[in-house]
PDB file of C-alpha atoms in Angstrom:
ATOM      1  CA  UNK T 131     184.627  40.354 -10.021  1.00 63.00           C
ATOM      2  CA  UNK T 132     184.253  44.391 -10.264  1.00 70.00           C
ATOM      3  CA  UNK T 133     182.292  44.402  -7.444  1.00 72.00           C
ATOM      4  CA  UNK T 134     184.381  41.832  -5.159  1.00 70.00           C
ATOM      5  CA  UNK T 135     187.560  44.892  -5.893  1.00 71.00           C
ATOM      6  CA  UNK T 136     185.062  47.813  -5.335  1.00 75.00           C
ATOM      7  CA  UNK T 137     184.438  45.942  -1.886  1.00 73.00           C
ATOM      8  CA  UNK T 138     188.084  45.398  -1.308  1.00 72.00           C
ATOM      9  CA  UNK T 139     188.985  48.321  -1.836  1.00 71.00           C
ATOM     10  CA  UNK T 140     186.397  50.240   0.905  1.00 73.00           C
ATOM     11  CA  UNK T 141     187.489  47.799   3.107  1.00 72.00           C
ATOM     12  CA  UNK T 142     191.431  48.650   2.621  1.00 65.00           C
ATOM     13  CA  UNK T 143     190.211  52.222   2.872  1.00 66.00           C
ATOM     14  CA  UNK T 144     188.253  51.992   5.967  1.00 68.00           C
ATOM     15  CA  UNK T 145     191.548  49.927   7.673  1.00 65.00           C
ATOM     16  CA  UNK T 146     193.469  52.937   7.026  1.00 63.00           C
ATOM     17  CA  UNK T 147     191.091  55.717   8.442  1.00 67.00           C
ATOM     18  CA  UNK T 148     189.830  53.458  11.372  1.00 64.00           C
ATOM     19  CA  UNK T 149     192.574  51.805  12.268  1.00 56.00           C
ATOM     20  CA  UNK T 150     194.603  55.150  14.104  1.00 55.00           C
ATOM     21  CA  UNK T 151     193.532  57.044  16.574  1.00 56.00           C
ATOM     22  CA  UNK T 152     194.849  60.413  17.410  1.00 55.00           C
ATOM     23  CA  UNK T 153     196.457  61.023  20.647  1.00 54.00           C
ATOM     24  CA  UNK T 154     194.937  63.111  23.765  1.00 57.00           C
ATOM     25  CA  UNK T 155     197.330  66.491  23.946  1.00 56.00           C
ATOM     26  CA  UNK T 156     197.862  65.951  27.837  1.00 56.00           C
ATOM     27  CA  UNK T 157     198.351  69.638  30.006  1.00 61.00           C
ATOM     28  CA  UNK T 158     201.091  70.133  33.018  1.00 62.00           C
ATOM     29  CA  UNK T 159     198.871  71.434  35.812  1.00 69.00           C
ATOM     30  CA  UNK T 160     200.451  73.525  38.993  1.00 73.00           C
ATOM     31  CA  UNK T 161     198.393  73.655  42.280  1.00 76.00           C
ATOM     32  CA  UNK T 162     199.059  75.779  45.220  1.00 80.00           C
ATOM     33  CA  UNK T 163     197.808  75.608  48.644  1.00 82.00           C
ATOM     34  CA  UNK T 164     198.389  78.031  51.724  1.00 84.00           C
ATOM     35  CA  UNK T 165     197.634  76.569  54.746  1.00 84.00           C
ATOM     36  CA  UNK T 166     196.888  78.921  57.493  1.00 84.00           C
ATOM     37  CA  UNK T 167     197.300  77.973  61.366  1.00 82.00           C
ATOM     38  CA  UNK T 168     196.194  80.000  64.063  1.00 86.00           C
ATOM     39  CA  UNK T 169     198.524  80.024  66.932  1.00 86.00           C
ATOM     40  CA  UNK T 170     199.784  81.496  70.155  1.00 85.00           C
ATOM     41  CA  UNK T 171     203.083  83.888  70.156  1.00 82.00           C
ATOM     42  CA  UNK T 172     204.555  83.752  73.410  1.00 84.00           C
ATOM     43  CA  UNK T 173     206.324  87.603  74.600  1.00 79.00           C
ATOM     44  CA  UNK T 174     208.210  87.785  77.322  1.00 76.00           C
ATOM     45  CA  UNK T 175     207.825  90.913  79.257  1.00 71.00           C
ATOM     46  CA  UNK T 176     210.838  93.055  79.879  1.00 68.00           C
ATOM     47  CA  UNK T 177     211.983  93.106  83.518  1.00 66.00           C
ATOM     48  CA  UNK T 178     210.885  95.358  85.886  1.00 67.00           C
ATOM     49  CA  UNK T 179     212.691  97.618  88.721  1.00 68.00           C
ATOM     50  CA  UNK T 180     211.831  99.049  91.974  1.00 71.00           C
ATOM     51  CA  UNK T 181     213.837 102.020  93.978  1.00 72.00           C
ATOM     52  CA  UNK T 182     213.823 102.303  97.979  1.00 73.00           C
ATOM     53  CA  UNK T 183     214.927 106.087  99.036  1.00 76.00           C
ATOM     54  CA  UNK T 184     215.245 106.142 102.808  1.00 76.00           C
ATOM     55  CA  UNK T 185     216.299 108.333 105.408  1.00 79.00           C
ATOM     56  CA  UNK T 186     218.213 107.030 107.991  1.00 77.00           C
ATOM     57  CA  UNK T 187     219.223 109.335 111.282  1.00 81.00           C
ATOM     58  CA  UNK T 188     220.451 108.575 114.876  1.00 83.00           C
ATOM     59  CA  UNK T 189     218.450 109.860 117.947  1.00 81.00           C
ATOM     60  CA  UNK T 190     219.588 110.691 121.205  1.00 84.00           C
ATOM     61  CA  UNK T 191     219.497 107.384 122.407  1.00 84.00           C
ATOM     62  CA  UNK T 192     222.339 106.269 119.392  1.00 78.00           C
ATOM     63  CA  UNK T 193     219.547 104.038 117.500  1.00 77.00           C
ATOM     64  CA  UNK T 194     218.856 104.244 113.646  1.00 74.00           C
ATOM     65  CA  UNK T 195     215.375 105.829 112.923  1.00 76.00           C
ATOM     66  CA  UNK T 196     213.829 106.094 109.538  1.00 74.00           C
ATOM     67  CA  UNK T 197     212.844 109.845 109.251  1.00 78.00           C
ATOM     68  CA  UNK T 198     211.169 109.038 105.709  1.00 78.00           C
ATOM     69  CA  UNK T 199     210.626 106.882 102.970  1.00 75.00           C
ATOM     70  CA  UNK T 200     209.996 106.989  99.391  1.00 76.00           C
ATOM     71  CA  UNK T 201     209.400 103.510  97.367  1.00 74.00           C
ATOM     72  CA  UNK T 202     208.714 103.317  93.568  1.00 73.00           C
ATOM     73  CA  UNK T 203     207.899  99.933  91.994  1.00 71.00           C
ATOM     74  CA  UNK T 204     206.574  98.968  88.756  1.00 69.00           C
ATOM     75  CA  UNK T 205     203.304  96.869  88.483  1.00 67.00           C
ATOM     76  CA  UNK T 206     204.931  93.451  88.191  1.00 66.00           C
ATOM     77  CA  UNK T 207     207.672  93.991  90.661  1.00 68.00           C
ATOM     78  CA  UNK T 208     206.905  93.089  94.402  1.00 69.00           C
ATOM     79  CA  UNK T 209     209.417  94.721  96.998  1.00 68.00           C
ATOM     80  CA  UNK T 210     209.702  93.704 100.104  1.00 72.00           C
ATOM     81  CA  UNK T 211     212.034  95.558 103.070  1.00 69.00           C
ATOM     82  CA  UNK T 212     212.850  94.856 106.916  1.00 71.00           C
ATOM     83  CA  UNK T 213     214.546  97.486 109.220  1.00 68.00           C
ATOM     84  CA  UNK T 214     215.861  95.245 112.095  1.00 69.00           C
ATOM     85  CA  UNK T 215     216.325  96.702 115.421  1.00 67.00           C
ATOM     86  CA  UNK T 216     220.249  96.693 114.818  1.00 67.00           C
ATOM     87  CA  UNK T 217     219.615  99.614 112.073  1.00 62.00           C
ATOM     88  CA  UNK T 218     219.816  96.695 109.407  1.00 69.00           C
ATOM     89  CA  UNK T 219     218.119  97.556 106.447  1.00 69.00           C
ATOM     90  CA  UNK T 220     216.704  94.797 104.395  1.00 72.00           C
ATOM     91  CA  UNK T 221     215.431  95.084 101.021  1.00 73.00           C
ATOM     92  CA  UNK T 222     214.212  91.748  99.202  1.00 71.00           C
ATOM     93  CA  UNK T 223     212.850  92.643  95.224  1.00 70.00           C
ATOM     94  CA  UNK T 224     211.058  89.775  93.621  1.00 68.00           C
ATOM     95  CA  UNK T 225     209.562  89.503  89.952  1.00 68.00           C
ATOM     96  CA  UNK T 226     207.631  86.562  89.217  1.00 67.00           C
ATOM     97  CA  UNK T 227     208.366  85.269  85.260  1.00 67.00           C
ATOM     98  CA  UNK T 228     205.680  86.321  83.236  1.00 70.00           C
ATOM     99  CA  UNK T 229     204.828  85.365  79.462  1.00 76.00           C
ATOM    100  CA  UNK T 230     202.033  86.970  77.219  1.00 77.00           C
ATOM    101  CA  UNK T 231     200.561  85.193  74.855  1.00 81.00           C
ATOM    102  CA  UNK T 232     199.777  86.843  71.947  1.00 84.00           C
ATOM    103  CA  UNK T 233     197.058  85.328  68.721  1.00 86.00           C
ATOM    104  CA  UNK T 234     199.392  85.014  65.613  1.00 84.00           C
ATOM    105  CA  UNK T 235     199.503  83.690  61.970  1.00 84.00           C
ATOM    106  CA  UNK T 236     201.345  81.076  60.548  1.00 82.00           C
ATOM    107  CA  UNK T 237     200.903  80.635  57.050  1.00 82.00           C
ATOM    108  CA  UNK T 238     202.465  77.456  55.080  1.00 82.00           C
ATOM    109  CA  UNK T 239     202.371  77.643  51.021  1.00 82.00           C
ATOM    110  CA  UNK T 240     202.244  73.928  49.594  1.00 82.00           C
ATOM    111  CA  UNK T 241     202.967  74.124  45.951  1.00 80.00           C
ATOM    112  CA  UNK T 242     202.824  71.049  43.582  1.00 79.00           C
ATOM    113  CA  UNK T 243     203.861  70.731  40.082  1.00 76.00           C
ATOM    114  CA  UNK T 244     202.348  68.081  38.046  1.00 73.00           C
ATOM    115  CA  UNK T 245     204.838  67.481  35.028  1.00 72.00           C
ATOM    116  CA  UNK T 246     203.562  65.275  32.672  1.00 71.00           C
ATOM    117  CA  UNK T 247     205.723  63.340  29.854  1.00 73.00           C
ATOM    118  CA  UNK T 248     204.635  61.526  26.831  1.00 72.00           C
ATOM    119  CA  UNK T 249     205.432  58.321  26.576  1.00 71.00           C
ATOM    120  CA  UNK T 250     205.352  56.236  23.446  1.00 75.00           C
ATOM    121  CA  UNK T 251     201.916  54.256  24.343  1.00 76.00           C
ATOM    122  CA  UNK T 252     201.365  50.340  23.357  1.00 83.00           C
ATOM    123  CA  UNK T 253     199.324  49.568  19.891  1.00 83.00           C
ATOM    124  CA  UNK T 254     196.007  47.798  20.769  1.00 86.00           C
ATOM    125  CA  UNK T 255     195.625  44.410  18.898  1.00 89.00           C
ATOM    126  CA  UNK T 256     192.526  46.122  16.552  1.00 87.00           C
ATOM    127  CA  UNK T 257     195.093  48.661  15.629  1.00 86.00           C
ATOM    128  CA  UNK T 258     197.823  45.845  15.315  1.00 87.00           C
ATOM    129  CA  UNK T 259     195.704  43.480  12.950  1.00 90.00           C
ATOM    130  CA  UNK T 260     194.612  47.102  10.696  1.00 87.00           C
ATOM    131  CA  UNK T 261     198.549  47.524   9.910  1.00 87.00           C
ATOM    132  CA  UNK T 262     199.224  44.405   9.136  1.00 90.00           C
ATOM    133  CA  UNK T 263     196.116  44.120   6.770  1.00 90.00           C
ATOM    134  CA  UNK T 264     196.606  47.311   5.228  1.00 88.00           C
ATOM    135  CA  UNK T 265     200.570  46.356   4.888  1.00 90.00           C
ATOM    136  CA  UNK T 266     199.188  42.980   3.249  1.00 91.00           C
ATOM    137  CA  UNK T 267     197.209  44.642   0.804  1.00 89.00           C
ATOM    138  CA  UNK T 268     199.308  47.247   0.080  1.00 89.00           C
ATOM    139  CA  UNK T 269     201.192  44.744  -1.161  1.00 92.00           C
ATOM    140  CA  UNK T 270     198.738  42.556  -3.093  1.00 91.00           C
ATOM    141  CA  UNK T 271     197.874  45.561  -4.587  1.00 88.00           C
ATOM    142  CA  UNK T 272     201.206  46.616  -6.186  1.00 90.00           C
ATOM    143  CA  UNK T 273     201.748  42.792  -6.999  1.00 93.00           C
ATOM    144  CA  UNK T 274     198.350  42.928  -8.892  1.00 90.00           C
ATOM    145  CA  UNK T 275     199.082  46.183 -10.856  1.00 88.00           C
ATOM    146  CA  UNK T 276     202.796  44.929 -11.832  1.00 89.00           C
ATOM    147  CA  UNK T 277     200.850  41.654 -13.356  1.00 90.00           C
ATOM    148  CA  UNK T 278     198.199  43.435 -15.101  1.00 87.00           C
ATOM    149  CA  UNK T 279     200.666  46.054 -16.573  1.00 87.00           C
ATOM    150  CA  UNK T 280     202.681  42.946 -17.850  1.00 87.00           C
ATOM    151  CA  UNK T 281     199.369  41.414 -19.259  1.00 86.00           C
ATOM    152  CA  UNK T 282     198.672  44.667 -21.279  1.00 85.00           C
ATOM    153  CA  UNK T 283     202.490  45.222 -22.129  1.00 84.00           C
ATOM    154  CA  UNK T 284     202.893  41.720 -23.428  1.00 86.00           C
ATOM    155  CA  UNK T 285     199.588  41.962 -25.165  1.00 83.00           C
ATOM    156  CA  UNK T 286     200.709  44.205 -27.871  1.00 69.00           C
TER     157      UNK T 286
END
Protein backbone atom coordinates (compact mmCIF):
# COMPACT_ATOMS: atom_id res chain seq x y z
CA UNK A 1 0.00 0.00 0.00
CA UNK A 2 3.13 2.47 0.80
CA UNK A 3 4.26 2.11 -2.42
CA UNK A 4 0.77 2.43 -4.40
CA UNK A 5 0.75 6.36 -2.27
CA UNK A 6 4.52 6.94 -3.03
CA UNK A 7 3.33 6.36 -6.77
CA UNK A 8 0.33 8.53 -6.35
CA UNK A 9 1.79 10.96 -5.10
CA UNK A 10 4.72 11.50 -8.11
CA UNK A 11 2.04 11.23 -10.28
CA UNK A 12 -0.10 14.22 -8.53
CA UNK A 13 3.25 15.97 -8.52
CA UNK A 14 4.19 15.55 -12.04
CA UNK A 15 0.26 16.80 -13.04
CA UNK A 16 1.08 19.92 -11.37
CA UNK A 17 4.59 20.75 -12.92
CA UNK A 18 3.62 19.32 -16.43
CA UNK A 19 0.44 20.25 -16.76
CA UNK A 20 1.20 24.46 -17.33
CA UNK A 21 3.06 25.88 -19.65
CA UNK A 22 4.43 29.33 -19.49
CA UNK A 23 3.44 31.83 -21.97
CA UNK A 24 5.69 33.30 -24.99
CA UNK A 25 6.37 37.24 -23.90
CA UNK A 26 5.26 38.47 -27.50
CA UNK A 27 7.32 42.03 -28.78
CA UNK A 28 5.46 45.12 -30.74
CA UNK A 29 7.69 45.48 -33.79
CA UNK A 30 7.76 48.97 -35.98
CA UNK A 31 9.00 48.79 -39.65
CA UNK A 32 9.76 51.64 -41.87
CA UNK A 33 10.22 51.82 -45.48
CA UNK A 34 11.23 54.86 -47.81
CA UNK A 35 10.46 54.34 -51.12
CA UNK A 36 12.40 56.37 -53.52
CA UNK A 37 11.09 57.23 -57.21
CA UNK A 38 13.05 58.78 -59.73
CA UNK A 39 11.17 61.24 -61.76
CA UNK A 40 11.02 64.11 -64.18
CA UNK A 41 10.38 67.90 -62.82
CA UNK A 42 8.95 69.81 -65.48
CA UNK A 43 10.31 74.00 -65.44
CA UNK A 44 8.86 76.22 -67.43
CA UNK A 45 11.16 78.76 -68.83
CA UNK A 46 10.49 82.39 -68.18
CA UNK A 47 9.39 84.34 -71.27
CA UNK A 48 11.53 85.95 -73.44
CA UNK A 49 11.59 89.59 -75.20
CA UNK A 50 12.91 91.07 -78.27
CA UNK A 51 13.41 95.07 -79.08
CA UNK A 52 13.26 96.55 -82.80
CA UNK A 53 15.04 100.22 -82.84
CA UNK A 54 14.52 101.68 -86.29
CA UNK A 55 15.08 104.71 -88.06
CA UNK A 56 12.58 105.89 -90.16
CA UNK A 57 13.20 109.20 -92.58
CA UNK A 58 11.47 110.63 -95.74
CA UNK A 59 13.51 111.21 -99.00
CA UNK A 60 13.00 113.58 -101.60
CA UNK A 61 10.62 111.62 -103.31
CA UNK A 62 8.11 111.72 -99.84
CA UNK A 63 8.68 107.76 -99.24
CA UNK A 64 9.66 106.21 -95.78
CA UNK A 65 13.29 104.82 -95.84
CA UNK A 66 14.87 102.90 -93.05
CA UNK A 67 18.23 104.76 -92.43
CA UNK A 68 19.17 101.98 -89.72
CA UNK A 69 18.28 99.25 -87.66
CA UNK A 70 19.12 97.76 -84.45
CA UNK A 71 17.28 94.32 -83.30
CA UNK A 72 17.97 92.52 -79.96
CA UNK A 73 16.30 89.15 -79.28
CA UNK A 74 16.85 86.57 -76.78
CA UNK A 75 17.70 82.92 -77.82
CA UNK A 76 14.18 81.52 -77.66
CA UNK A 77 12.40 84.47 -79.10
CA UNK A 78 11.97 84.56 -83.00
CA UNK A 79 11.11 88.15 -84.44
CA UNK A 80 9.92 88.63 -87.45
CA UNK A 81 9.31 92.38 -89.26
CA UNK A 82 7.89 93.67 -92.76
CA UNK A 83 8.34 97.32 -94.00
CA UNK A 84 5.58 97.56 -96.71
CA UNK A 85 5.98 99.94 -99.46
CA UNK A 86 3.26 102.28 -97.75
CA UNK A 87 6.01 103.00 -94.86
CA UNK A 88 4.05 100.25 -92.78
CA UNK A 89 6.12 98.79 -90.34
CA UNK A 90 5.36 95.31 -89.28
CA UNK A 91 6.77 93.59 -86.42
CA UNK A 92 5.44 89.91 -85.63
CA UNK A 93 7.39 88.36 -82.12
CA UNK A 94 6.78 84.71 -81.62
CA UNK A 95 7.98 82.36 -78.64
CA UNK A 96 7.34 78.85 -79.01
CA UNK A 97 6.26 77.15 -75.28
CA UNK A 98 9.08 75.48 -73.98
CA UNK A 99 9.35 73.05 -70.83
CA UNK A 100 12.65 71.63 -69.26
CA UNK A 101 12.65 68.68 -67.76
CA UNK A 102 14.63 68.37 -64.96
CA UNK A 103 15.77 64.53 -62.97
CA UNK A 104 14.19 64.82 -59.42
CA UNK A 105 13.50 62.80 -56.18
CA UNK A 106 10.50 61.73 -54.75
CA UNK A 107 10.81 60.01 -51.65
CA UNK A 108 7.65 58.19 -49.88
CA UNK A 109 8.22 56.95 -46.06
CA UNK A 110 5.82 53.84 -45.38
CA UNK A 111 5.78 53.26 -41.70
CA UNK A 112 3.93 50.28 -40.03
CA UNK A 113 3.29 49.61 -36.49
CA UNK A 114 2.68 46.14 -35.46
CA UNK A 115 0.77 46.36 -31.99
CA UNK A 116 0.33 43.25 -30.52
CA UNK A 117 -2.30 42.41 -27.57
CA UNK A 118 -2.53 39.47 -25.34
CA UNK A 119 -5.33 37.69 -25.41
CA UNK A 120 -6.46 35.19 -22.84
CA UNK A 121 -5.51 31.89 -25.01
CA UNK A 122 -7.79 28.51 -24.91
CA UNK A 123 -6.58 25.54 -22.36
CA UNK A 124 -5.56 22.45 -24.45
CA UNK A 125 -7.51 19.26 -23.37
CA UNK A 126 -3.91 17.68 -21.77
CA UNK A 127 -3.85 20.80 -19.73
CA UNK A 128 -7.73 20.52 -19.12
CA UNK A 129 -7.68 16.75 -17.90
CA UNK A 130 -4.16 17.82 -15.48
CA UNK A 131 -6.57 20.40 -13.53
CA UNK A 132 -9.17 18.44 -13.13
CA UNK A 133 -6.96 15.46 -11.85
CA UNK A 134 -4.93 17.49 -9.72
CA UNK A 135 -8.36 19.28 -8.41
CA UNK A 136 -9.61 15.53 -7.84
CA UNK A 137 -6.83 14.60 -5.83
CA UNK A 138 -6.41 17.53 -4.10
CA UNK A 139 -9.39 16.62 -2.81
CA UNK A 140 -9.02 12.90 -2.07
CA UNK A 141 -6.16 13.93 -0.40
CA UNK A 142 -7.63 16.30 2.25
CA UNK A 143 -10.62 13.75 2.53
CA UNK A 144 -7.96 11.03 3.35
CA UNK A 145 -6.01 13.11 5.96
CA UNK A 146 -9.42 14.34 7.74
CA UNK A 147 -10.22 10.33 8.06
CA UNK A 148 -6.94 9.27 9.24
CA UNK A 149 -6.70 12.20 11.78
CA UNK A 150 -10.19 10.95 13.04
CA UNK A 151 -8.81 7.29 13.15
CA UNK A 152 -5.85 8.43 15.40
CA UNK A 153 -8.07 11.02 17.40
CA UNK A 154 -10.70 8.44 18.15
CA UNK A 155 -8.05 5.91 18.87
CA UNK A 156 -7.01 7.31 22.13
Amino acid sequence: MRALIILFFFFVCGSVFLGCKSGQHLTSDNHTQIIVHDKLVPVFRPADSASIRALLECDSNGRVVLSWLDMAQSENARLRFKLDSMGNLMAGFKIPSDTVFIPGKDSTIIQKSVQTIEVERRLTPWQKFCMVFTIVVLILFVLFAVYKIRVILNKK
